[in-house]
Amino acid sequence: MQVITDIENYRPVPCAATIGSFDGVHKGHLSMLGELRATASGKGLPLMVVTFSCHPRQLFTPRCERFLLTANDEKLKLLEKAGTDICVLLDFNMDMAALSAERFMKEILHEQLGVKMLAVGYDHHFGKPCEGEGLEQYKAYGSALGIEVFGTQPFVVNDVEVSSSAVRRALSAGDVKTAESLLGYRYNFCGVVEHGAALGRALGFPTANIAIDNPMMLIPADGVYEVVVTVGGREYQAVMNIGVKPTVATRGERTMEAHLIDYSGDLYGQLVKVEFVRRLRGEQVFDNINALRFQIEVDVARVKRGI
């Protein structure tokens, strides 16, 4: 897959394109890309995805809460796997945000990227917001430019229209299984193992305190999860706690700590990947340390036995 970050020096070739944030590259995105790829291949056009190096939400609300489902490097991998030939990472700024859809199609898609066919998602709008503007207007703008514009239908899983927002809602509720069904893969992120308070070790279950390498990645709801942790190219079953550890901590600081089952060695400073399998329970307050230790034993046994 060819990745374009400088459109000013890009030599355009006729192509079929779609535009969007593509956060998560979920099943809805894959359905649309598959439809566009099938249509484009019949006309000998390469498939182009036009997306952004920084999510537009971060431009308009720079202090927003964590919401990203994929970092750029992971998004590019998923788009390539989906059969994308060319991916354009636009530098979304205030000047670009001020472009109307008509100007965006003419100046960016037509003149600089060579788009001949454009697929528009069923609920997607682009360019400076204009009341009442939508697919029919995009078709009219495209007709004047020689761009064939068509709309795509929503992709539904278990009566849920698949979207990045639907995935975020599931994760924010701790429902990582539903998130997986919408994404088509386990929700995951990467982070570095940092030194913690060593409370897990004192309980007999040493944990890796993980700091996500992308500060805008969404963290699932507080609770205890079965996860798979990849370190050094090897996968380990693990139990992860997300929350404030109310039984043993007093500062109320939200942390992510994972106990890797059957792992031995030093994890400090290592980059790890965390994949969410299922939520075992919510975070609880226990009467004493022994009760907490017993519950952790139960959690680990459930993961080992798959129950």
PDB file of C-alpha atoms in Angstrom:
ATOM      1  CA  MET A   1       0.000   0.000   0.000  1.00  0.00           C
ATOM      2  CA  GLN A   2       1.275   3.427  -0.955  1.00  0.00           C
ATOM      3  CA  VAL A   3       0.978   5.987   1.860  1.00  0.00           C
ATOM      4  CA  ILE A   4       0.759   9.658   0.834  1.00  0.00           C
ATOM      5  CA  THR A   5       1.456  12.368   3.406  1.00  0.00           C
ATOM      6  CA  ASP A   6       2.366  15.219   1.025  1.00  0.00           C
ATOM      7  CA  ILE A   7      -0.405  15.787  -1.494  1.00  0.00           C
ATOM      8  CA  GLU A   8       1.263  18.910  -2.901  1.00  0.00           C
ATOM      9  CA  ASN A   9       3.963  16.762  -4.527  1.00  0.00           C
ATOM     10  CA  TYR A  10       1.749  13.767  -5.303  1.00  0.00           C
ATOM     11  CA  ARG A  11       1.291  12.878  -8.970  1.00  0.00           C
ATOM     12  CA  PRO A  12      -2.364  11.855  -9.177  1.00  0.00           C
ATOM     13  CA  VAL A  13      -3.560   8.767 -10.990  1.00  0.00           C
ATOM     14  CA  PRO A  14      -7.228   8.035 -11.743  1.00  0.00           C
ATOM     15  CA  CYS A  15      -8.644   6.205  -8.713  1.00  0.00           C
ATOM     16  CA  ALA A  16     -11.745   5.235  -6.756  1.00  0.00           C
ATOM     17  CA  ALA A  17     -11.811   6.759  -3.289  1.00  0.00           C
ATOM     18  CA  THR A  18     -13.652   7.141  -0.045  1.00  0.00           C
ATOM     19  CA  ILE A  19     -13.027   9.619   2.742  1.00  0.00           C
ATOM     20  CA  GLY A  20     -13.373   9.454   6.511  1.00  0.00           C
ATOM     21  CA  SER A  21     -11.613   9.073   9.826  1.00  0.00           C
ATOM     22  CA  PHE A  22     -11.772   5.256   9.630  1.00  0.00           C
ATOM     23  CA  ASP A  23     -11.217   5.034  13.374  1.00  0.00           C
ATOM     24  CA  GLY A  24     -11.203   1.347  14.261  1.00  0.00           C
ATOM     25  CA  VAL A  25     -11.464   0.145  10.629  1.00  0.00           C
ATOM     26  CA  HIS A  26     -14.508  -1.864  11.718  1.00  0.00           C
ATOM     27  CA  LYS A  27     -16.842  -4.209   9.817  1.00  0.00           C
ATOM     28  CA  GLY A  28     -18.850  -1.285   8.462  1.00  0.00           C
ATOM     29  CA  HIS A  29     -15.697   0.215   6.964  1.00  0.00           C
ATOM     30  CA  LEU A  30     -14.684  -3.151   5.531  1.00  0.00           C
ATOM     31  CA  SER A  31     -18.102  -3.620   3.930  1.00  0.00           C
ATOM     32  CA  MET A  32     -17.886  -0.215   2.240  1.00  0.00           C
ATOM     33  CA  LEU A  33     -14.304  -0.800   1.090  1.00  0.00           C
ATOM     34  CA  GLY A  34     -15.268  -4.189  -0.305  1.00  0.00           C
ATOM     35  CA  GLU A  35     -18.139  -2.672  -2.266  1.00  0.00           C
ATOM     36  CA  LEU A  36     -15.954   0.121  -3.610  1.00  0.00           C
ATOM     37  CA  ARG A  37     -13.102  -2.234  -4.463  1.00  0.00           C
ATOM     38  CA  ALA A  38     -15.431  -4.514  -6.445  1.00  0.00           C
ATOM     39  CA  THR A  39     -16.816  -1.577  -8.431  1.00  0.00           C
ATOM     40  CA  ALA A  40     -13.398   0.020  -8.947  1.00  0.00           C
ATOM     41  CA  SER A  41     -11.690  -3.164 -10.108  1.00  0.00           C
ATOM     42  CA  GLY A  42     -14.240  -3.502 -12.899  1.00  0.00           C
ATOM     43  CA  LYS A  43     -13.067  -0.126 -14.203  1.00  0.00           C
ATOM     44  CA  GLY A  44      -9.369  -0.719 -13.610  1.00  0.00           C
ATOM     45  CA  LEU A  45      -9.128   1.893 -10.842  1.00  0.00           C
ATOM     46  CA  PRO A  46      -6.941   1.538  -7.735  1.00  0.00           C
ATOM     47  CA  LEU A  47      -8.645   1.874  -4.347  1.00  0.00           C
ATOM     48  CA  MET A  48      -7.767   5.015  -2.374  1.00  0.00           C
ATOM     49  CA  VAL A  49      -8.682   5.806   1.230  1.00  0.00           C
ATOM     50  CA  VAL A  50      -8.497   9.482   2.172  1.00  0.00           C
ATOM     51  CA  THR A  51      -8.166   9.886   5.918  1.00  0.00           C
ATOM     52  CA  PHE A  52      -6.431  12.124   8.451  1.00  0.00           C
ATOM     53  CA  SER A  53      -3.121  12.112  10.302  1.00  0.00           C
ATOM     54  CA  CYS A  54      -4.988  13.583  13.285  1.00  0.00           C
ATOM     55  CA  HIS A  55      -8.669  12.896  13.996  1.00  0.00           C
ATOM     56  CA  PRO A  56     -10.780  16.023  13.264  1.00  0.00           C
ATOM     57  CA  ARG A  57     -12.263  15.869  16.764  1.00  0.00           C
ATOM     58  CA  GLN A  58      -8.829  16.676  18.198  1.00  0.00           C
ATOM     59  CA  LEU A  59      -8.693  19.897  16.178  1.00  0.00           C
ATOM     60  CA  PHE A  60     -12.047  21.218  17.378  1.00  0.00           C
ATOM     61  CA  THR A  61     -11.923  19.827  20.936  1.00  0.00           C
ATOM     62  CA  PRO A  62      -8.225  19.443  21.819  1.00  0.00           C
ATOM     63  CA  ARG A  63      -9.017  18.668  25.470  1.00  0.00           C
ATOM     64  CA  CYS A  64     -11.535  15.949  24.716  1.00  0.00           C
ATOM     65  CA  GLU A  65     -11.572  12.692  26.632  1.00  0.00           C
ATOM     66  CA  ARG A  66      -9.909   9.568  25.280  1.00  0.00           C
ATOM     67  CA  PHE A  67     -11.860   8.261  22.283  1.00  0.00           C
ATOM     68  CA  LEU A  68      -9.545   6.795  19.633  1.00  0.00           C
ATOM     69  CA  LEU A  69      -9.968   3.144  18.664  1.00  0.00           C
ATOM     70  CA  THR A  70      -6.803   2.888  16.591  1.00  0.00           C
ATOM     71  CA  ALA A  71      -3.479   4.684  16.424  1.00  0.00           C
ATOM     72  CA  ASN A  72      -2.347   5.671  12.921  1.00  0.00           C
ATOM     73  CA  ASP A  73       0.158   2.833  12.503  1.00  0.00           C
ATOM     74  CA  GLU A  74      -2.490   0.237  13.396  1.00  0.00           C
ATOM     75  CA  LYS A  75      -5.076   1.940  11.170  1.00  0.00           C
ATOM     76  CA  LEU A  76      -2.696   1.778   8.218  1.00  0.00           C
ATOM     77  CA  LYS A  77      -2.105  -1.936   8.793  1.00  0.00           C
ATOM     78  CA  LEU A  78      -5.840  -2.622   8.873  1.00  0.00           C
ATOM     79  CA  LEU A  79      -6.490  -0.558   5.735  1.00  0.00           C
ATOM     80  CA  GLU A  80      -3.735  -2.379   3.869  1.00  0.00           C
ATOM     81  CA  LYS A  81      -5.162  -5.728   4.979  1.00  0.00           C
ATOM     82  CA  ALA A  82      -8.529  -4.570   3.623  1.00  0.00           C
ATOM     83  CA  GLY A  83      -7.042  -4.214   0.139  1.00  0.00           C
ATOM     84  CA  THR A  84      -6.390  -0.469   0.011  1.00  0.00           C
ATOM     85  CA  ASP A  85      -3.933   0.475  -2.738  1.00  0.00           C
ATOM     86  CA  ILE A  86      -3.312   4.107  -1.771  1.00  0.00           C
ATOM     87  CA  CYS A  87      -3.868   5.747   1.617  1.00  0.00           C
ATOM     88  CA  VAL A  88      -3.751   9.526   1.893  1.00  0.00           C
ATOM     89  CA  LEU A  89      -3.110  10.963   5.360  1.00  0.00           C
ATOM     90  CA  LEU A  90      -4.337  14.547   5.191  1.00  0.00           C
ATOM     91  CA  ASP A  91      -3.042  17.161   7.610  1.00  0.00           C
ATOM     92  CA  PHE A  92      -6.439  18.305   8.861  1.00  0.00           C
ATOM     93  CA  ASN A  93      -6.191  21.951   9.952  1.00  0.00           C
ATOM     94  CA  MET A  94      -8.412  25.011  10.200  1.00  0.00           C
ATOM     95  CA  ASP A  95      -7.843  25.950   6.550  1.00  0.00           C
ATOM     96  CA  MET A  96      -8.985  22.527   5.404  1.00  0.00           C
ATOM     97  CA  ALA A  97     -11.879  22.554   7.862  1.00  0.00           C
ATOM     98  CA  ALA A  98     -13.100  25.800   6.275  1.00  0.00           C
ATOM     99  CA  LEU A  99     -13.400  24.225   2.808  1.00  0.00           C
ATOM    100  CA  SER A 100     -16.936  23.544   1.637  1.00  0.00           C
ATOM    101  CA  ALA A 101     -17.700  20.053   0.368  1.00  0.00           C
ATOM    102  CA  GLU A 102     -17.795  21.428  -3.189  1.00  0.00           C
ATOM    103  CA  ARG A 103     -14.360  23.039  -2.852  1.00  0.00           C
ATOM    104  CA  PHE A 104     -12.945  19.976  -1.101  1.00  0.00           C
ATOM    105  CA  MET A 105     -14.101  17.747  -3.949  1.00  0.00           C
ATOM    106  CA  LYS A 106     -12.693  20.104  -6.586  1.00  0.00           C
ATOM    107  CA  GLU A 107      -9.412  21.206  -5.003  1.00  0.00           C
ATOM    108  CA  ILE A 108      -8.423  18.100  -3.032  1.00  0.00           C
ATOM    109  CA  LEU A 109     -10.167  15.049  -4.487  1.00  0.00           C
ATOM    110  CA  HIS A 110     -10.301  16.057  -8.154  1.00  0.00           C
ATOM    111  CA  GLU A 111      -7.251  18.255  -8.728  1.00  0.00           C
ATOM    112  CA  GLN A 112      -4.723  16.861  -6.270  1.00  0.00           C
ATOM    113  CA  LEU A 113      -5.755  13.214  -5.882  1.00  0.00           C
ATOM    114  CA  GLY A 114      -7.260  12.301  -9.255  1.00  0.00           C
ATOM    115  CA  VAL A 115     -10.468  10.809  -7.874  1.00  0.00           C
ATOM    116  CA  LYS A 116     -12.850   9.489 -10.559  1.00  0.00           C
ATOM    117  CA  MET A 117     -15.228   7.571  -8.296  1.00  0.00           C
ATOM    118  CA  LEU A 118     -16.239   8.436  -4.729  1.00  0.00           C
ATOM    119  CA  ALA A 119     -18.060   6.243  -2.217  1.00  0.00           C
ATOM    120  CA  VAL A 120     -19.852   8.088   0.581  1.00  0.00           C
ATOM    121  CA  GLY A 121     -20.943   6.302   3.764  1.00  0.00           C
ATOM    122  CA  TYR A 122     -24.649   6.298   4.590  1.00  0.00           C
ATOM    123  CA  ASP A 123     -24.204   8.747   7.487  1.00  0.00           C
ATOM    124  CA  HIS A 124     -21.051  10.545   6.407  1.00  0.00           C
ATOM    125  CA  HIS A 125     -20.651  14.245   5.663  1.00  0.00           C
ATOM    126  CA  PHE A 126     -17.480  16.100   4.793  1.00  0.00           C
ATOM    127  CA  GLY A 127     -16.413  19.677   4.227  1.00  0.00           C
ATOM    128  CA  LYS A 128     -17.606  22.712   6.183  1.00  0.00           C
ATOM    129  CA  PRO A 129     -21.077  21.879   7.546  1.00  0.00           C
ATOM    130  CA  CYS A 130     -23.891  23.133   5.316  1.00  0.00           C
ATOM    131  CA  GLU A 131     -27.517  22.589   6.320  1.00  0.00           C
ATOM    132  CA  GLY A 132     -29.308  20.076   4.126  1.00  0.00           C
ATOM    133  CA  GLU A 133     -26.179  19.048   2.242  1.00  0.00           C
ATOM    134  CA  GLY A 134     -25.743  15.337   1.651  1.00  0.00           C
ATOM    135  CA  LEU A 135     -25.401  12.600  -0.933  1.00  0.00           C
ATOM    136  CA  GLU A 136     -27.537  14.233  -3.634  1.00  0.00           C
ATOM    137  CA  GLN A 137     -25.495  17.429  -3.464  1.00  0.00           C
ATOM    138  CA  TYR A 138     -22.250  15.433  -3.536  1.00  0.00           C
ATOM    139  CA  LYS A 139     -23.504  13.666  -6.673  1.00  0.00           C
ATOM    140  CA  ALA A 140     -24.222  17.030  -8.298  1.00  0.00           C
ATOM    141  CA  TYR A 141     -20.799  18.426  -7.381  1.00  0.00           C
ATOM    142  CA  GLY A 142     -19.172  15.226  -8.655  1.00  0.00           C
ATOM    143  CA  SER A 143     -21.074  15.304 -11.936  1.00  0.00           C
ATOM    144  CA  ALA A 144     -19.618  18.731 -12.722  1.00  0.00           C
ATOM    145  CA  LEU A 145     -16.116  17.419 -12.015  1.00  0.00           C
ATOM    146  CA  GLY A 146     -16.335  14.036 -13.696  1.00  0.00           C
ATOM    147  CA  ILE A 147     -16.493  12.167 -10.384  1.00  0.00           C
ATOM    148  CA  GLU A 148     -19.042   9.382 -10.069  1.00  0.00           C
ATOM    149  CA  VAL A 149     -20.476   9.534  -6.535  1.00  0.00           C
ATOM    150  CA  PHE A 150     -22.493   6.765  -4.912  1.00  0.00           C
ATOM    151  CA  GLY A 151     -23.731   6.051  -1.413  1.00  0.00           C
ATOM    152  CA  THR A 152     -23.239   2.861   0.592  1.00  0.00           C
ATOM    153  CA  GLN A 153     -25.660   1.146   2.952  1.00  0.00           C
ATOM    154  CA  PRO A 154     -25.147   0.609   6.703  1.00  0.00           C
ATOM    155  CA  PHE A 155     -23.647  -2.690   7.844  1.00  0.00           C
ATOM    156  CA  VAL A 156     -25.622  -4.325  10.652  1.00  0.00           C
ATOM    157  CA  VAL A 157     -24.449  -6.843  13.267  1.00  0.00           C
ATOM    158  CA  ASN A 158     -27.012  -8.241  15.728  1.00  0.00           C
ATOM    159  CA  ASP A 159     -29.437  -5.410  14.882  1.00  0.00           C
ATOM    160  CA  VAL A 160     -26.732  -2.788  15.566  1.00  0.00           C
ATOM    161  CA  GLU A 161     -25.579  -0.445  12.808  1.00  0.00           C
ATOM    162  CA  VAL A 162     -21.814  -0.745  12.896  1.00  0.00           C
ATOM    163  CA  SER A 163     -20.016   2.546  13.511  1.00  0.00           C
ATOM    164  CA  SER A 164     -17.060   3.857  15.457  1.00  0.00           C
ATOM    165  CA  SER A 165     -19.515   5.454  17.886  1.00  0.00           C
ATOM    166  CA  ALA A 166     -21.214   2.095  18.506  1.00  0.00           C
ATOM    167  CA  VAL A 167     -17.834   0.513  19.268  1.00  0.00           C
ATOM    168  CA  ARG A 168     -16.998   3.330  21.676  1.00  0.00           C
ATOM    169  CA  ARG A 169     -20.322   2.907  23.486  1.00  0.00           C
ATOM    170  CA  ALA A 170     -19.691  -0.814  23.923  1.00  0.00           C
ATOM    171  CA  LEU A 171     -16.178  -0.276  25.288  1.00  0.00           C
ATOM    172  CA  SER A 172     -17.309   2.506  27.601  1.00  0.00           C
ATOM    173  CA  ALA A 173     -19.800   0.011  29.069  1.00  0.00           C
ATOM    174  CA  GLY A 174     -17.121  -2.665  29.424  1.00  0.00           C
ATOM    175  CA  ASP A 175     -18.780  -4.813  26.758  1.00  0.00           C
ATOM    176  CA  VAL A 176     -15.622  -5.852  24.942  1.00  0.00           C
ATOM    177  CA  LYS A 177     -17.373  -8.841  23.351  1.00  0.00           C
ATOM    178  CA  THR A 178     -19.832  -6.591  21.509  1.00  0.00           C
ATOM    179  CA  ALA A 179     -16.966  -4.308  20.531  1.00  0.00           C
ATOM    180  CA  GLU A 180     -15.161  -7.318  19.062  1.00  0.00           C
ATOM    181  CA  SER A 181     -18.256  -8.341  17.081  1.00  0.00           C
ATOM    182  CA  LEU A 182     -18.455  -4.843  15.561  1.00  0.00           C
ATOM    183  CA  LEU A 183     -14.748  -4.442  14.903  1.00  0.00           C
ATOM    184  CA  GLY A 184     -14.091  -7.947  13.620  1.00  0.00           C
ATOM    185  CA  TYR A 185     -11.095  -8.296  15.919  1.00  0.00           C
ATOM    186  CA  ARG A 186     -10.319  -7.885  19.615  1.00  0.00           C
ATOM    187  CA  TYR A 187     -10.005  -4.313  20.802  1.00  0.00           C
ATOM    188  CA  ASN A 188      -6.367  -3.676  21.647  1.00  0.00           C
ATOM    189  CA  PHE A 189      -3.726  -1.110  22.381  1.00  0.00           C
ATOM    190  CA  CYS A 190      -0.003  -0.948  23.092  1.00  0.00           C
ATOM    191  CA  GLY A 191       1.799   0.468  26.087  1.00  0.00           C
ATOM    192  CA  VAL A 192       4.991   0.442  28.114  1.00  0.00           C
ATOM    193  CA  VAL A 193       5.332  -1.340  31.445  1.00  0.00           C
ATOM    194  CA  GLU A 194       6.140   1.126  34.205  1.00  0.00           C
ATOM    195  CA  HIS A 195       7.041   0.739  37.859  1.00  0.00           C
ATOM    196  CA  GLY A 196       4.033   0.659  40.168  1.00  0.00           C
ATOM    197  CA  ALA A 197       3.501   0.237  43.911  1.00  0.00           C
ATOM    198  CA  ALA A 198       4.231  -3.533  43.757  1.00  0.00           C
ATOM    199  CA  LEU A 199       0.942  -4.282  45.535  1.00  0.00           C
ATOM    200  CA  GLY A 200       0.211  -7.206  43.227  1.00  0.00           C
ATOM    201  CA  ARG A 201       3.527  -8.822  44.075  1.00  0.00           C
ATOM    202  CA  ALA A 202       2.727  -8.499  47.787  1.00  0.00           C
ATOM    203  CA  LEU A 203      -0.531 -10.369  47.119  1.00  0.00           C
ATOM    204  CA  GLY A 204       1.277 -13.141  45.280  1.00  0.00           C
ATOM    205  CA  PHE A 205       0.161 -11.966  41.826  1.00  0.00           C
ATOM    206  CA  PRO A 206       2.816  -9.659  40.329  1.00  0.00           C
ATOM    207  CA  THR A 207       1.339  -7.229  37.821  1.00  0.00           C
ATOM    208  CA  ALA A 208       2.560  -5.108  34.940  1.00  0.00           C
ATOM    209  CA  ASN A 209       1.527  -1.473  35.291  1.00  0.00           C
ATOM    210  CA  ILE A 210       0.820  -0.420  31.689  1.00  0.00           C
ATOM    211  CA  ALA A 211       0.925   3.144  30.345  1.00  0.00           C
ATOM    212  CA  ILE A 212      -0.706   3.455  26.901  1.00  0.00           C
ATOM    213  CA  ASP A 213       1.669   4.947  24.343  1.00  0.00           C
ATOM    214  CA  ASN A 214      -1.138   6.993  22.711  1.00  0.00           C
ATOM    215  CA  PRO A 215      -2.807   9.336  25.233  1.00  0.00           C
ATOM    216  CA  MET A 216      -6.056   9.509  23.209  1.00  0.00           C
ATOM    217  CA  MET A 217      -6.725   5.760  23.010  1.00  0.00           C
ATOM    218  CA  LEU A 218     -10.035   4.797  24.621  1.00  0.00           C
ATOM    219  CA  ILE A 219      -9.774   2.727  27.812  1.00  0.00           C
ATOM    220  CA  PRO A 220     -12.660   0.312  28.489  1.00  0.00           C
ATOM    221  CA  ALA A 221     -14.839   0.775  31.585  1.00  0.00           C
ATOM    222  CA  ASP A 222     -13.355   0.042  34.996  1.00  0.00           C
ATOM    223  CA  GLY A 223     -13.399  -3.633  35.870  1.00  0.00           C
ATOM    224  CA  VAL A 224     -11.483  -6.889  35.685  1.00  0.00           C
ATOM    225  CA  TYR A 225     -10.868  -8.383  32.235  1.00  0.00           C
ATOM    226  CA  GLU A 226      -9.443 -11.456  30.628  1.00  0.00           C
ATOM    227  CA  VAL A 227      -6.832 -10.180  28.190  1.00  0.00           C
ATOM    228  CA  VAL A 228      -4.042 -11.500  26.008  1.00  0.00           C
ATOM    229  CA  VAL A 229      -0.724  -9.712  26.487  1.00  0.00           C
ATOM    230  CA  THR A 230       1.936  -9.984  23.797  1.00  0.00           C
ATOM    231  CA  VAL A 231       5.499  -9.331  24.894  1.00  0.00           C
ATOM    232  CA  GLY A 232       8.624 -10.190  22.965  1.00  0.00           C
ATOM    233  CA  GLY A 233       6.542 -11.830  20.241  1.00  0.00           C
ATOM    234  CA  ARG A 234       4.896 -14.283  22.663  1.00  0.00           C
ATOM    235  CA  GLU A 235       1.283 -14.240  23.869  1.00  0.00           C
ATOM    236  CA  TYR A 236       0.251 -14.754  27.502  1.00  0.00           C
ATOM    237  CA  GLN A 237      -3.167 -15.171  29.059  1.00  0.00           C
ATOM    238  CA  ALA A 238      -3.618 -12.464  31.647  1.00  0.00           C
ATOM    239  CA  VAL A 239      -6.024 -10.845  34.090  1.00  0.00           C
ATOM    240  CA  MET A 240      -6.177  -7.052  33.917  1.00  0.00           C
ATOM    241  CA  ASN A 241      -7.661  -4.636  36.417  1.00  0.00           C
ATOM    242  CA  ILE A 242      -8.701  -1.197  35.196  1.00  0.00           C
ATOM    243  CA  GLY A 243      -9.658   1.243  37.919  1.00  0.00           C
ATOM    244  CA  VAL A 244      -8.623   2.819  41.178  1.00  0.00           C
ATOM    245  CA  LYS A 245      -7.938  -0.333  43.275  1.00  0.00           C
ATOM    246  CA  PRO A 246     -10.292   0.794  46.076  1.00  0.00           C
ATOM    247  CA  THR A 247      -9.293  -1.971  48.514  1.00  0.00           C
ATOM    248  CA  VAL A 248      -5.553  -1.212  48.579  1.00  0.00           C
ATOM    249  CA  ALA A 249      -5.089   2.298  47.143  1.00  0.00           C
ATOM    250  CA  THR A 250      -6.063   5.641  48.644  1.00  0.00           C
ATOM    251  CA  ARG A 251      -5.104   8.153  45.928  1.00  0.00           C
ATOM    252  CA  GLY A 252      -7.926   7.223  43.546  1.00  0.00           C
ATOM    253  CA  GLU A 253      -5.591   7.200  40.544  1.00  0.00           C
ATOM    254  CA  ARG A 254      -6.885   5.153  37.606  1.00  0.00           C
ATOM    255  CA  THR A 255      -4.416   2.483  36.513  1.00  0.00           C
ATOM    256  CA  MET A 256      -4.213  -0.573  34.254  1.00  0.00           C
ATOM    257  CA  GLU A 257      -2.418  -3.553  35.742  1.00  0.00           C
ATOM    258  CA  ALA A 258      -2.148  -7.017  34.235  1.00  0.00           C
ATOM    259  CA  HIS A 259      -1.069 -10.291  35.834  1.00  0.00           C
ATOM    260  CA  LEU A 260       0.486 -12.446  33.132  1.00  0.00           C
ATOM    261  CA  ILE A 261      -0.223 -16.106  33.810  1.00  0.00           C
ATOM    262  CA  ASP A 262       2.866 -18.350  33.703  1.00  0.00           C
ATOM    263  CA  TYR A 263       5.188 -15.452  32.881  1.00  0.00           C
ATOM    264  CA  SER A 264       8.545 -15.091  34.564  1.00  0.00           C
ATOM    265  CA  GLY A 265      10.985 -12.301  33.895  1.00  0.00           C
ATOM    266  CA  ASP A 266      11.414  -8.543  34.049  1.00  0.00           C
ATOM    267  CA  LEU A 267       8.779  -6.564  32.145  1.00  0.00           C
ATOM    268  CA  TYR A 268       9.813  -3.050  33.145  1.00  0.00           C
ATOM    269  CA  GLY A 269      10.341  -0.766  30.170  1.00  0.00           C
ATOM    270  CA  GLN A 270       9.047  -3.290  27.652  1.00  0.00           C
ATOM    271  CA  LEU A 271       6.433  -2.506  25.016  1.00  0.00           C
ATOM    272  CA  VAL A 272       3.427  -4.814  25.264  1.00  0.00           C
ATOM    273  CA  LYS A 273       0.205  -5.277  23.327  1.00  0.00           C
ATOM    274  CA  VAL A 274      -3.047  -5.842  25.236  1.00  0.00           C
ATOM    275  CA  GLU A 275      -6.061  -7.525  23.574  1.00  0.00           C
ATOM    276  CA  PHE A 276      -9.388  -7.626  25.419  1.00  0.00           C
ATOM    277  CA  VAL A 277     -11.127 -11.011  25.494  1.00  0.00           C
ATOM    278  CA  ARG A 278     -13.988 -10.548  28.003  1.00  0.00           C
ATOM    279  CA  ARG A 279     -15.006  -8.683  31.138  1.00  0.00           C
ATOM    280  CA  LEU A 280     -14.933 -10.932  34.189  1.00  0.00           C
ATOM    281  CA  ARG A 281     -16.493  -8.556  36.717  1.00  0.00           C
ATOM    282  CA  GLY A 282     -16.697  -4.974  37.863  1.00  0.00           C
ATOM    283  CA  GLU A 283     -14.129  -3.459  40.181  1.00  0.00           C
ATOM    284  CA  GLN A 284     -15.045  -4.235  43.810  1.00  0.00           C
ATOM    285  CA  VAL A 285     -14.222  -3.100  47.330  1.00  0.00           C
ATOM    286  CA  PHE A 286     -13.238  -6.037  49.568  1.00  0.00           C
ATOM    287  CA  ASP A 287     -13.376  -6.226  53.349  1.00  0.00           C
ATOM    288  CA  ASN A 288      -9.727  -7.160  53.648  1.00  0.00           C
ATOM    289  CA  ILE A 289      -6.613  -8.204  51.755  1.00  0.00           C
ATOM    290  CA  ASN A 290      -7.338 -11.916  52.132  1.00  0.00           C
ATOM    291  CA  ALA A 291     -10.737 -11.516  50.480  1.00  0.00           C
ATOM    292  CA  LEU A 292      -9.082  -9.624  47.612  1.00  0.00           C
ATOM    293  CA  ARG A 293      -6.404 -12.303  47.249  1.00  0.00           C
ATOM    294  CA  PHE A 294      -9.070 -15.038  47.106  1.00  0.00           C
ATOM    295  CA  GLN A 295     -11.007 -13.188  44.381  1.00  0.00           C
ATOM    296  CA  ILE A 296      -7.857 -12.765  42.297  1.00  0.00           C
ATOM    297  CA  GLU A 297      -7.271 -16.523  42.603  1.00  0.00           C
ATOM    298  CA  VAL A 298     -10.803 -17.079  41.322  1.00  0.00           C
ATOM    299  CA  ASP A 299     -10.271 -14.653  38.418  1.00  0.00           C
ATOM    300  CA  VAL A 300      -7.031 -16.348  37.376  1.00  0.00           C
ATOM    301  CA  ALA A 301      -8.614 -19.807  37.598  1.00  0.00           C
ATOM    302  CA  ARG A 302     -11.521 -18.672  35.386  1.00  0.00           C
ATOM    303  CA  VAL A 303      -9.118 -17.447  32.729  1.00  0.00           C
ATOM    304  CA  LYS A 304      -7.019 -20.630  32.850  1.00  0.00           C
ATOM    305  CA  ARG A 305     -10.115 -22.825  32.524  1.00  0.00           C
ATOM    306  CA  GLY A 306     -12.007 -20.607  30.112  1.00  0.00           C
ATOM    307  CA  ILE A 307     -15.082 -20.371  32.347  1.00  0.00           C
TER     308      ILE A 307
END
